[in-house]
Tab-separated table of C-alpha atoms in Angstrom:
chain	number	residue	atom	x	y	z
A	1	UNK	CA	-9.600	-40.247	-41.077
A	2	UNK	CA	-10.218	-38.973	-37.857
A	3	UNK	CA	-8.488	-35.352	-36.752
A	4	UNK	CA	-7.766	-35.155	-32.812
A	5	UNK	CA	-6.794	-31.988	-31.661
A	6	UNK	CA	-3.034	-31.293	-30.371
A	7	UNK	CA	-2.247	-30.271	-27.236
A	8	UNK	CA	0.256	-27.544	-27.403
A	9	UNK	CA	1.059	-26.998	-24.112
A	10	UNK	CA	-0.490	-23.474	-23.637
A	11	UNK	CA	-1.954	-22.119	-20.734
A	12	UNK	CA	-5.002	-20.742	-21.150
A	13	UNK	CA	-6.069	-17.257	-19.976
A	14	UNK	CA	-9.727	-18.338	-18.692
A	15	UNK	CA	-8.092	-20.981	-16.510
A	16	UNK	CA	-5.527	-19.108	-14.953
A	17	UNK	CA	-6.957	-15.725	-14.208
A	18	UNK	CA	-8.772	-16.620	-11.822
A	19	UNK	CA	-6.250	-18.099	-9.563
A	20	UNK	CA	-4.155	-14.816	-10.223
A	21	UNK	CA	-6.960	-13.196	-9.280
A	22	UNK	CA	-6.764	-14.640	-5.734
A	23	UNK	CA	-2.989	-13.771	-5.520
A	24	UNK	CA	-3.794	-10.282	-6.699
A	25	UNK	CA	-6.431	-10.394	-3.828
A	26	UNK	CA	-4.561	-11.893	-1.113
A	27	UNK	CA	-1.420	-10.331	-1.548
A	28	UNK	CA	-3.325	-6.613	-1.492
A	29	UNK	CA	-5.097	-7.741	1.607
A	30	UNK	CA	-1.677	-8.675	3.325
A	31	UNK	CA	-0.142	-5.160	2.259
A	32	UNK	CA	-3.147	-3.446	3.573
A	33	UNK	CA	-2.766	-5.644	7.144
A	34	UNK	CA	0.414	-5.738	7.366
A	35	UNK	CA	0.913	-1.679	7.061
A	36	UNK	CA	-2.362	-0.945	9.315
A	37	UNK	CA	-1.429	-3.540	11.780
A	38	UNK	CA	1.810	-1.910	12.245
A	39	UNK	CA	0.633	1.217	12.398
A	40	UNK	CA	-2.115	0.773	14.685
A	41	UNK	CA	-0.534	0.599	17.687
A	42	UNK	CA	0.857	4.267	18.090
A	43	UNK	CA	-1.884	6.275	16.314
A	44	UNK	CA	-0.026	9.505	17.131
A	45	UNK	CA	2.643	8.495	15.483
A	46	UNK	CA	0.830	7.843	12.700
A	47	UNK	CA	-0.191	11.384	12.282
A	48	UNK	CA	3.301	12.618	12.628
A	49	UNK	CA	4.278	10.431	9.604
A	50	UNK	CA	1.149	12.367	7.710
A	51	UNK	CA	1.906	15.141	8.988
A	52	UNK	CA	6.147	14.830	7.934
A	53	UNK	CA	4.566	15.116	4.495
A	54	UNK	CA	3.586	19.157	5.237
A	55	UNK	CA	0.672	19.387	2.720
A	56	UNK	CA	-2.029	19.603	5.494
A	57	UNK	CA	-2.995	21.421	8.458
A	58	UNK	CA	-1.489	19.363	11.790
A	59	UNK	CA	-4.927	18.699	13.432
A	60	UNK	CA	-6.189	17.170	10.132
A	61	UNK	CA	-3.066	14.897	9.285
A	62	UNK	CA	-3.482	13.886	12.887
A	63	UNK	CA	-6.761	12.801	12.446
A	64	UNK	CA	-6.390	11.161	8.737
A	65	UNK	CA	-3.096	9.805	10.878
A	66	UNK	CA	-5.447	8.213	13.201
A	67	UNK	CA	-7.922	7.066	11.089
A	68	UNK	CA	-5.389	5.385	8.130
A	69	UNK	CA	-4.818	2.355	10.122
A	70	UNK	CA	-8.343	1.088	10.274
A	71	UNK	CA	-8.961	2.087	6.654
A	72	UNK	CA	-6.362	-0.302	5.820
A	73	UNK	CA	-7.032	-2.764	8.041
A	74	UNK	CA	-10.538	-3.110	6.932
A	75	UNK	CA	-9.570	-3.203	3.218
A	76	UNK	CA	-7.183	-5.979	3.931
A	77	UNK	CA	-10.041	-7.726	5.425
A	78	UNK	CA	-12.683	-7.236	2.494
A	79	UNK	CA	-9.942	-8.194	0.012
A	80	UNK	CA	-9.152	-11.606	2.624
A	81	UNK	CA	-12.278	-12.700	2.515
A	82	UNK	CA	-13.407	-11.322	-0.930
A	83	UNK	CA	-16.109	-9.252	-0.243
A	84	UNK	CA	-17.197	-6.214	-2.053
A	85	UNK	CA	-13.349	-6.764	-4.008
A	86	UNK	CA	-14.032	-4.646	-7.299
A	87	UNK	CA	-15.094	-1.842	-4.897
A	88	UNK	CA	-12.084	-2.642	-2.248
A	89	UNK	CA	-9.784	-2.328	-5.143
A	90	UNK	CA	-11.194	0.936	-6.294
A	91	UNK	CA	-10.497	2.029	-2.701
A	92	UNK	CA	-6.879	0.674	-2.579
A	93	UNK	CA	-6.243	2.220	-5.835
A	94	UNK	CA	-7.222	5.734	-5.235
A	95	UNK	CA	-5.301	5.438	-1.575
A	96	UNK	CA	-2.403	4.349	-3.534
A	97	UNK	CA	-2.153	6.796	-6.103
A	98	UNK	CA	-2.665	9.514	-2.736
A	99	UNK	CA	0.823	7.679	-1.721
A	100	UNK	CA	2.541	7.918	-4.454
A	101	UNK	CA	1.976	11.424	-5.340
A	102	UNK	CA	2.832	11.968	-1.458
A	103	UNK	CA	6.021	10.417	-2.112
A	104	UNK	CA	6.520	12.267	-5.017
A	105	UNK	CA	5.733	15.705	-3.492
A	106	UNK	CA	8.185	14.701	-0.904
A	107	UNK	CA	11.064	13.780	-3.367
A	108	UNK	CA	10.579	16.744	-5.266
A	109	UNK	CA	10.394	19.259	-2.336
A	110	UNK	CA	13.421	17.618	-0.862
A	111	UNK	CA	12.285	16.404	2.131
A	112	UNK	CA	13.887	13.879	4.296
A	113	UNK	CA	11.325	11.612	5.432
A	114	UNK	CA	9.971	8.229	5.908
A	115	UNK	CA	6.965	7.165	4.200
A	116	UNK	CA	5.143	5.818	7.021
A	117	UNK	CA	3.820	3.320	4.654
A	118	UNK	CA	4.741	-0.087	7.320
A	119	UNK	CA	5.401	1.623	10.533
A	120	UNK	CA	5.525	5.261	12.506
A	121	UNK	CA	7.104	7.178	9.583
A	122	UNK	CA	8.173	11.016	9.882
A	123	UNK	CA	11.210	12.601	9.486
A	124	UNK	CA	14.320	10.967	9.409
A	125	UNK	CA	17.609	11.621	11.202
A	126	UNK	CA	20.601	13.763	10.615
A	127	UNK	CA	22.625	11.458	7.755
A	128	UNK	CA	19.800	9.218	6.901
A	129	UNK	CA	18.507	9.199	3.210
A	130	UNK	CA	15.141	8.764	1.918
A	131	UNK	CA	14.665	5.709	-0.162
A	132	UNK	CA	11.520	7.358	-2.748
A	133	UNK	CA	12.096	5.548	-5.617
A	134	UNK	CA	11.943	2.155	-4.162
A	135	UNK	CA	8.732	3.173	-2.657
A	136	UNK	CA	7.177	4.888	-5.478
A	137	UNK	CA	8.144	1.733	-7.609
A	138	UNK	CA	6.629	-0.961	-4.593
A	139	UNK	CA	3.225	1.127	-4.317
A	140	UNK	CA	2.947	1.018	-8.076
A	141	UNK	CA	3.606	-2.641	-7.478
A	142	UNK	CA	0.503	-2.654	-5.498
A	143	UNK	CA	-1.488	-0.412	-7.712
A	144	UNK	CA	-0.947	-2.946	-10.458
A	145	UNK	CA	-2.413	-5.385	-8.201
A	146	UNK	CA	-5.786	-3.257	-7.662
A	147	UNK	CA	-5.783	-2.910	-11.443
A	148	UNK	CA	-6.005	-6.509	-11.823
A	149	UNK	CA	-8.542	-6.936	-9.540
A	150	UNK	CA	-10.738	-3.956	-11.009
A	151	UNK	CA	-10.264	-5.446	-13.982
A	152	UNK	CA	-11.221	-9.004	-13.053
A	153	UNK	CA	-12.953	-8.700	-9.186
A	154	UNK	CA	-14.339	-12.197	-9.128
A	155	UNK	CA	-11.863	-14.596	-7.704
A	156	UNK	CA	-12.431	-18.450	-6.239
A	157	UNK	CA	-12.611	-18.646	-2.906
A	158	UNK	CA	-14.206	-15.680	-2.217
A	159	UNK	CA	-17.238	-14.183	-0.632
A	160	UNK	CA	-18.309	-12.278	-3.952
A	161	UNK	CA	-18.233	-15.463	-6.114
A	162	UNK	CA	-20.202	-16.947	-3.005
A	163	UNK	CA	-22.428	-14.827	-3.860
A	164	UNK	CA	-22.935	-14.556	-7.234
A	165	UNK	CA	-23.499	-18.285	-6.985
A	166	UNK	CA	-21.570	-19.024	-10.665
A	167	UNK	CA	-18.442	-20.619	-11.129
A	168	UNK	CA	-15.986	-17.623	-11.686
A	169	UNK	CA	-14.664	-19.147	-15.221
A	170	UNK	CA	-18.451	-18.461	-16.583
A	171	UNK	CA	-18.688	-14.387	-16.152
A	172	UNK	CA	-18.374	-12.413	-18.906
A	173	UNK	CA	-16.732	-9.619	-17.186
């Protein structure tokens, strides 16, 4: 008698992590060039959305203001191409939780402002309402994504499984 085995139809975990992996990646890396490329463009009004926020001096959430735009922009590029990812994600994840408790410090101070997060930010207009929970909810969105790839930083595709020179399915990470 010969036993074959039955194919139930299951999806395994080894074969498709990977592949959410690469969404994980990709997606972070357009959230991260999507917000600095729209920021980019009017630096100084990047540091007024930091500095709408009121938990540091002006001159330094001018300057952090300035510099946020290239910070994302370059993690959106490490996480595009896959370099250096586990450590990218660290990065994104610690900026993220930064934006959330911003948000949160905003909410619960009751301050009308926009988070800045995918354009100039600051604060809003007479009548206009602040939409924190949405954004608290989206950047823990994202943070779940940097999770994932923390968890699990070698994707296909990638520079860092380039690198490592084994197929991604054969780490034990």
């Amino acid at each position: 008698m010969t036993m074959t085995a039955r194919r139930t139809g299951v999806v395994r975990w080894p074969a498709v992590r990977p592949w959410l992996g690469v969404a994980a990646r990709l997606g972070l890396a357009a959230v991260w060039l999507v917000a600095g490329g729209t920021k980019v463009g009017d630096l100084a009004a990047s540091g007024r959305a930091v500095n709408a926020y009121q938990v540091l001096p002006y001159d330094v959430a001018t300057v952090i203001g300035a510099a946020l735009p290239f910070v994302e922009l370059a993690l959106g590029l490490l996480l595009l191409v896959g370099l250096a990812t586990r450590l990218t994600a660290g990065v994104s994840a610690a900026l993220l939780v930064v934006f959330v408790a911003g948000i949160a410090s905003a909410w619960a101070r009751g301050l009308a402002i926009d988070c800045g997060c995918f354009g100039s930010g600051g604060q809003l207009a007479a009548g206009q309402a602040p939409s924190y929970l949405p954004e608290i909810l989206r950047d823990l969105g994202f943070l779940a994504l940097a999770g994932f790839l923390l968890s699990w930083p070698r994707t296909p595709v990638s520079v860092d499984g380039w690198l490592a020179g084994a197929p991604v399915e054969d780490e034990d990470e």
